[in-house]
Short mmCIF file of C-alpha atoms and ligand atoms in Angstrom, two decimals:
data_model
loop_
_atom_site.label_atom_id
_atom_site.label_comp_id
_atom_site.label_asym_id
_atom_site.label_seq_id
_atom_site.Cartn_x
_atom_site.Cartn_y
_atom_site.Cartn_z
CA UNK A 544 0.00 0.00 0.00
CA UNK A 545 0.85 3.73 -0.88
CA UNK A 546 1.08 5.65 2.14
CA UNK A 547 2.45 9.41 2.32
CA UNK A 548 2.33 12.07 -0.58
CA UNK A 549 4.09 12.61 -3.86
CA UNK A 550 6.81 14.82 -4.20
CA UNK A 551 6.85 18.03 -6.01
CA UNK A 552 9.30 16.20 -8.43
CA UNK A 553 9.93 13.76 -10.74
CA UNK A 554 9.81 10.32 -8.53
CA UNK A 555 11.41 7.40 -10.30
CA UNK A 556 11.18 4.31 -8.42
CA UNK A 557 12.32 1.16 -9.56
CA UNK A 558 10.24 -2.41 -8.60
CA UNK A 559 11.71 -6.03 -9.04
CA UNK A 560 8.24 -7.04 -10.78
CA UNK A 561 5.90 -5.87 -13.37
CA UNK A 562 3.46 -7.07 -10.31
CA UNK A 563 4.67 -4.67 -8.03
CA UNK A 564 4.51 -1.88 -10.34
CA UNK A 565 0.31 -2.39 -11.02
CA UNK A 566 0.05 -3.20 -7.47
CA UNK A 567 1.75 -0.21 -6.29
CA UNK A 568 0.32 1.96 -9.77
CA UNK A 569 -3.09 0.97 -7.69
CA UNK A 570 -2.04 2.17 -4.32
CA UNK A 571 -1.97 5.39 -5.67
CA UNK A 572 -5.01 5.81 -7.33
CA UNK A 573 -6.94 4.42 -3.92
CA UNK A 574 -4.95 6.51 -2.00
CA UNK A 575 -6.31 9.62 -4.15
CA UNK A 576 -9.64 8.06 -3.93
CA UNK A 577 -9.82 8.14 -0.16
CA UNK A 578 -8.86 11.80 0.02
CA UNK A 579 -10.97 12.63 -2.81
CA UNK A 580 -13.87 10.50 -4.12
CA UNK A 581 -14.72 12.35 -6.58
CA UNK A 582 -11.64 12.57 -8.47
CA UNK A 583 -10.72 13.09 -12.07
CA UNK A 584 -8.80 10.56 -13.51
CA UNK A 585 -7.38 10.63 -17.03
CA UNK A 586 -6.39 6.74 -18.13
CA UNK A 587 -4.87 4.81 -20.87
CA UNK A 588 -5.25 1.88 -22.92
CA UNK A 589 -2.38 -0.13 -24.02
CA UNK A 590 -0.66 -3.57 -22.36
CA UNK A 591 1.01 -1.63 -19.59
CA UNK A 592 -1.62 -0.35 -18.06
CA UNK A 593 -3.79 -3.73 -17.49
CA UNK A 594 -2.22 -5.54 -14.60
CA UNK A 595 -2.95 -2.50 -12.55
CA UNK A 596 -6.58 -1.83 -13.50
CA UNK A 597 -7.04 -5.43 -12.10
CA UNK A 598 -5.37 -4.50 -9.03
CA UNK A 599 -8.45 -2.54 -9.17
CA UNK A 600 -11.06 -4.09 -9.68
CA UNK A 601 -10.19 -6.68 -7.19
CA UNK A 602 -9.87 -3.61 -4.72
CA UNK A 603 -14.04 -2.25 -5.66
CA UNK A 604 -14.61 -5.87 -5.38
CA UNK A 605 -13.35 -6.09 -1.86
CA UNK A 606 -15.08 -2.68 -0.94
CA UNK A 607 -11.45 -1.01 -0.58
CA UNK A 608 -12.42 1.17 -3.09
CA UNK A 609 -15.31 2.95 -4.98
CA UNK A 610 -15.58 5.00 -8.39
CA UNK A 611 -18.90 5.68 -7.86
CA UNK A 612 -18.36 9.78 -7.65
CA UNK A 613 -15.35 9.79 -10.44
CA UNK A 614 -15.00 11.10 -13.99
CA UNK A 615 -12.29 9.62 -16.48
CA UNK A 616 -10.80 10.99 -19.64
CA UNK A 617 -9.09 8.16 -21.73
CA UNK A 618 -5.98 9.56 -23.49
CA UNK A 619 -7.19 8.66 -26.99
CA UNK A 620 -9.04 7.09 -29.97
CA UNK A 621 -8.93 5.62 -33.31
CA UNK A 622 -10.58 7.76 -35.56
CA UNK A 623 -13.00 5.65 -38.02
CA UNK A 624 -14.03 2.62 -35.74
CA UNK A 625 -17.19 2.43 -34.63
CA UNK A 626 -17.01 2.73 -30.42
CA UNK A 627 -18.79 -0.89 -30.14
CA UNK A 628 -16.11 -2.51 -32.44
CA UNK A 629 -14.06 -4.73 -29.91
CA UNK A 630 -10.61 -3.08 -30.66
CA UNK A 631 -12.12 0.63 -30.01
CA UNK A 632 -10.80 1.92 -27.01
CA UNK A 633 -13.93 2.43 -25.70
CA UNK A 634 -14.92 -1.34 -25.91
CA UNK A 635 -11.23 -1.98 -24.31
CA UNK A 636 -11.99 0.50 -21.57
CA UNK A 637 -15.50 -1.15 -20.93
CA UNK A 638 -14.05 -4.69 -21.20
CA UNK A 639 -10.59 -4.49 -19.18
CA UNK A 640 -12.07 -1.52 -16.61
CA UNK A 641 -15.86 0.11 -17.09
CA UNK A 642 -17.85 -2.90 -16.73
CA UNK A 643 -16.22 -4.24 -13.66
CA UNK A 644 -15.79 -1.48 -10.95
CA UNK A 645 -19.02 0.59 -9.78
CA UNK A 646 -18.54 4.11 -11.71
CA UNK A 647 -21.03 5.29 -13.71
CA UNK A 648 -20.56 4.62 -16.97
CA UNK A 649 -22.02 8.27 -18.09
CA UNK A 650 -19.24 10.15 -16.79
CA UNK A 651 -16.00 7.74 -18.91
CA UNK A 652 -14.72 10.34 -21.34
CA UNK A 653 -13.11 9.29 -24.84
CA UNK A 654 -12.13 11.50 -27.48
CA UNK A 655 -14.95 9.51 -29.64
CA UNK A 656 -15.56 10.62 -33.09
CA UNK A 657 -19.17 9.28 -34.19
CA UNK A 658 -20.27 8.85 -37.70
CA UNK A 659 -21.09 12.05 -39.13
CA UNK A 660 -18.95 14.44 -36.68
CA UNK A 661 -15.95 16.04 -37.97
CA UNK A 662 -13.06 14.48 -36.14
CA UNK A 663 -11.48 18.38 -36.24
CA UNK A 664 -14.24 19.34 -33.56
CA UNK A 665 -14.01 16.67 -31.01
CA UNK A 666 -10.70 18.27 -29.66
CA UNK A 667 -11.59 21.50 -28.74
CA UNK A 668 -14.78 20.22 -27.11
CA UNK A 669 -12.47 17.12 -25.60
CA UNK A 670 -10.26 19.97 -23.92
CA UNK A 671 -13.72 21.74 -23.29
CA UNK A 672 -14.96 19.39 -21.06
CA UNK A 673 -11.66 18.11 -19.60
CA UNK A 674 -12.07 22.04 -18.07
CA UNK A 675 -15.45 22.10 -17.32
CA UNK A 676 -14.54 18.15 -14.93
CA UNK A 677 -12.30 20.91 -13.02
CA UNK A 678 -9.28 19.42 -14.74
CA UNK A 679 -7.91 15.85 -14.39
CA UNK A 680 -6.14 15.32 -11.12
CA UNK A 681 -4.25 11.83 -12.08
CA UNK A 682 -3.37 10.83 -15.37
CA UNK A 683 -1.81 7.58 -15.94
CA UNK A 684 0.06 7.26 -18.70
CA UNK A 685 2.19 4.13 -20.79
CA UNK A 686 5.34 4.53 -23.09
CA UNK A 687 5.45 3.87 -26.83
CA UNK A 688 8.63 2.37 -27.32
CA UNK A 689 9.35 5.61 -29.68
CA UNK A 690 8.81 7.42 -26.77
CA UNK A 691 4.98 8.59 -27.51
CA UNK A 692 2.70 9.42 -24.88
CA UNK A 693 -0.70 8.79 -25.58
CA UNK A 694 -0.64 9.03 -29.41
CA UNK A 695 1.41 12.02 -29.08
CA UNK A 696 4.13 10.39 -32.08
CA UNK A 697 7.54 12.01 -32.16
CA UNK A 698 7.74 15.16 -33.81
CA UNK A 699 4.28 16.45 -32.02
CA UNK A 700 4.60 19.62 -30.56
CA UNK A 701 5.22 20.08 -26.92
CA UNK A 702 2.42 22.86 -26.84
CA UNK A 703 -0.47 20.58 -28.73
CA UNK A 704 -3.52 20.19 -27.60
CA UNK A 705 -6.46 17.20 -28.32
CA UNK A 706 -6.46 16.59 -32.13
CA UNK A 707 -5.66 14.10 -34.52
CA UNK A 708 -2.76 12.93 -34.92
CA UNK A 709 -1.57 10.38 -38.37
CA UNK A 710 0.34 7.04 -36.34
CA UNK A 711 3.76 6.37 -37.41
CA UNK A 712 4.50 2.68 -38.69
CA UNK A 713 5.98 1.68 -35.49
CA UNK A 714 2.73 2.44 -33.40
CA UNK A 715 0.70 0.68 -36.77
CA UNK A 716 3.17 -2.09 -36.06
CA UNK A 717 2.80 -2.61 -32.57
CA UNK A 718 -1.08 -2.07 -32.05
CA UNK A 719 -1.46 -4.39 -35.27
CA UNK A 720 -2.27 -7.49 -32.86
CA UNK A 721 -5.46 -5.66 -31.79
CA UNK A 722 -6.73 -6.50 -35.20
CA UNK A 723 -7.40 -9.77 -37.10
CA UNK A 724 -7.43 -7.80 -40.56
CA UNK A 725 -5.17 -4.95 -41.12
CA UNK A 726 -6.73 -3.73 -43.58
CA UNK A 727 -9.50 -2.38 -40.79
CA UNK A 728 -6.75 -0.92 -38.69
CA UNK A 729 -7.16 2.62 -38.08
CA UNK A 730 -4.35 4.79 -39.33
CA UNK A 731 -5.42 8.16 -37.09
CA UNK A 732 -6.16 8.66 -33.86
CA UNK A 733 -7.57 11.56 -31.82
CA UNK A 734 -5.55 11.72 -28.75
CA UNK A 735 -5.02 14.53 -25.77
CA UNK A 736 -2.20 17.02 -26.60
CA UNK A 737 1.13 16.85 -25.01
CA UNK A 738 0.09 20.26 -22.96
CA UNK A 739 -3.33 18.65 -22.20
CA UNK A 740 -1.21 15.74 -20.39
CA UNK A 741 0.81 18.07 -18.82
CA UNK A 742 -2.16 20.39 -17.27
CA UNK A 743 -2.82 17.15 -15.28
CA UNK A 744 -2.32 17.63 -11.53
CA UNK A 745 -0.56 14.61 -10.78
CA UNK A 746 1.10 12.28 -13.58
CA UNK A 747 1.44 8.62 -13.74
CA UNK A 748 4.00 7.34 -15.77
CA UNK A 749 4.08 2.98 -15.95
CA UNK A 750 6.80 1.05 -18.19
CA UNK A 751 7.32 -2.42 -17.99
CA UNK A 752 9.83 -4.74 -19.76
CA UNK A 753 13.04 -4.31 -21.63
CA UNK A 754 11.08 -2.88 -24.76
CA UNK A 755 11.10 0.58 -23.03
CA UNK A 756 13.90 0.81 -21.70
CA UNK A 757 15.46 2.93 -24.11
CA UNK A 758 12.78 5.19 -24.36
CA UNK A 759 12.44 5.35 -20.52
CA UNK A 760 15.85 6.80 -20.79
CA UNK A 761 15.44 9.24 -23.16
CA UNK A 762 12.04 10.33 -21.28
CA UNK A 763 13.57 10.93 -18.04
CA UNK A 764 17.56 11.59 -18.84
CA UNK A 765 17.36 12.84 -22.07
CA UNK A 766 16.76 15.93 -23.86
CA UNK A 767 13.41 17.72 -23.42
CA UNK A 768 12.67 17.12 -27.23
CA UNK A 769 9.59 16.87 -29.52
CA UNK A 770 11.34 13.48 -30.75
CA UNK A 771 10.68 12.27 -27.06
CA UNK A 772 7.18 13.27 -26.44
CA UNK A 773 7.41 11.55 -23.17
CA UNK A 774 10.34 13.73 -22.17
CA UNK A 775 8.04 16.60 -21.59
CA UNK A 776 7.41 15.42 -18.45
CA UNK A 777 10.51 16.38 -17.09
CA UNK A 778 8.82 20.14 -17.29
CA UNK A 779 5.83 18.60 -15.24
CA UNK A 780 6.14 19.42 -11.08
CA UNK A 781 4.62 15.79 -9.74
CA UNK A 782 5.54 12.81 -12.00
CA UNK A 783 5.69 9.53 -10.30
CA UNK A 784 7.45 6.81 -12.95
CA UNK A 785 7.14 3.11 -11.60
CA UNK A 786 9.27 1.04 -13.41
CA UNK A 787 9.97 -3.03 -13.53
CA UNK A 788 14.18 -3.65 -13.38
CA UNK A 789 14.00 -4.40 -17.08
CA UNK A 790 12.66 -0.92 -18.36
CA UNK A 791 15.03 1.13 -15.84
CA UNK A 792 17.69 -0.93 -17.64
CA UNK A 793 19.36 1.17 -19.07
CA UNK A 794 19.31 4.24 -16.79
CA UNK A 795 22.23 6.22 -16.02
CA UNK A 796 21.23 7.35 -12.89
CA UNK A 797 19.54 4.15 -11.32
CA UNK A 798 21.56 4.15 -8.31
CA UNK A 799 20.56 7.40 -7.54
CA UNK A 800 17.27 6.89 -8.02
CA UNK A 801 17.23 4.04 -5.37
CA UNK A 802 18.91 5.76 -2.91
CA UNK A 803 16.34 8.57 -3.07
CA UNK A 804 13.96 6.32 -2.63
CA UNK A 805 15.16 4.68 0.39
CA UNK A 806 16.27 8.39 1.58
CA UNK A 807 12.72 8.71 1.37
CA UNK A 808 11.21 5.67 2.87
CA UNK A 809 13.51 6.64 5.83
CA UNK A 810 12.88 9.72 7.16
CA UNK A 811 9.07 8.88 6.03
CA UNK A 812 8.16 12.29 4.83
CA UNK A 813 7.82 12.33 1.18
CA UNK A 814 5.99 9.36 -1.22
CA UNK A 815 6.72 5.68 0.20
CA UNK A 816 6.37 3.15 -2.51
CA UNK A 817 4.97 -0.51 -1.96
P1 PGA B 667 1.65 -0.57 -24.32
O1 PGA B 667 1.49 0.80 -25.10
O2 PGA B 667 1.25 -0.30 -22.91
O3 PGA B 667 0.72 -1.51 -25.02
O4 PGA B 667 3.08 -0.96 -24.43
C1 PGA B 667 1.94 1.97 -24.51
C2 PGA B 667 1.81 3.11 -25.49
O5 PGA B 667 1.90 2.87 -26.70
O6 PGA B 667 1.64 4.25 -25.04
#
């Protein structure tokens, strides 16, 4: 369990087990929970992310926790799928999260693009009503392994906003299990803006296995560069990154990081991980 507060920092902290980082991923979203029920939570799709919204379900099972009073904003969308296809994000949200905790289902936010509305519009009013939730207080976020946060793709501007955004063949590549045919997979996505992500109170950062690793590195020790979307977090006040040993493989600074951590842990006054 999470106990204490997050620091007004970047937070790295490294976990033996892709286990321990969902479990501990978790923590943190109860412990928000308790002090605030009704909290705004911006989440992501994606492999990373899973383990951890099991963590939590099993917690609302077990009455630890409750979404009944919270509002969500997923990251992104495919643009051209219809939200009832199975490899939407919206069915994946429903499937792997919505259908098994107690929130109400009226108040899950996705960038959605229906038949008939000009995907060009459903930004501003995405970024409209991100404003009008009172702003997202936690947003969990993955790692392409080019470095992309949501579908934010190299090259995207530090100062964007929700719009759509043309995948690169790397993301095609990797999301091409999610569909039997290619020929239906979605080539453009709507997805939050890098400055949308970083207007989020509190960010969330999860990578797991040695796939990130290099892009875990340049997010955190590299550059601040548009060809690292995720490095824009380093401009961000309150990023917590939970790592497994293989994706803070190749970190510089990994020692470091672990000794702040237990620095931490021992005089008790800043975040304590699991
Ligand atoms: P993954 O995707 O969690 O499936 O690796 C992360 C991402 O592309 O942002």
């Amino acid at each position: 369990m999470v106990r204490g507060r997050c620091t007004a920092d970047m937070d790295v902290i490294v976990l033996k087990k892709s286990s321990a980082v969902a479990a501990c991923g978790a923590g943190l979203i109860q412990q928000l929970l308790q002090t605030k029920p009704a909290a705004v939570l911006g989440l992501a799709t994606g492999n990373t992310p899973l383990a951890m919204y099991q963590c939590l379900i099993t917690a609302c099972d077990n009455g630890d926790v409750s979404f009944r009073d919270v509002t969500t904003f997923n990251l992104d969308e495919y643009v051209g799928i219809d939200a009832g296809n199975p490899a939407s994000y919206r069915s994946t949200m429903k499937r792997e999260l919505f259908d098994r905790i107690d929130i109400d289902q009226a108040r899950t936010y996705l960038p959605e693009s229906d038949a008939g509305v000009d995907p060009s519009a459903t930004g501003p009013a995405y970024e409209e009503a991100i404003l009008a939730a009172g702003g997202i207080d936690l947003q969990v976020l993955g790692i392409g392994r080019n470095g992309h946060i949501g579908f934010n793709e190299p090259t995207s501007s530090l100062g964007s906003r929700t719009r759509i955004k043309t995948l690169t063949q790397q993301t095609l590549q990797s999301n091409s299990q999610y569909f039997a045919d290619s020929g239906t997979q979605p080539q453009v996505a709507v997805t939050m803006g890098i400055a949308t992500i970083l207007d989020a109170r509190h960010i969330l950062l999860l990578a797991t296995g040695v796939e990130k690793a290099q892009a875990v590195r340049d997010a955190i020790e590299g550059p601040v560069t548009a060809m690292c979307p995720a490095s824009a977090l380093q401009l961000h006040r309150k990023v917590t990154v939970l790592l497994d040993d293989e994706a803070a493989s190749c970190l510089a600074m990994r020692d470091y990081y672990d000794w702040v951590h237990r620095q931490k842990q021992r005089f008790g006054k800043e975040f304590t991980a699991c």
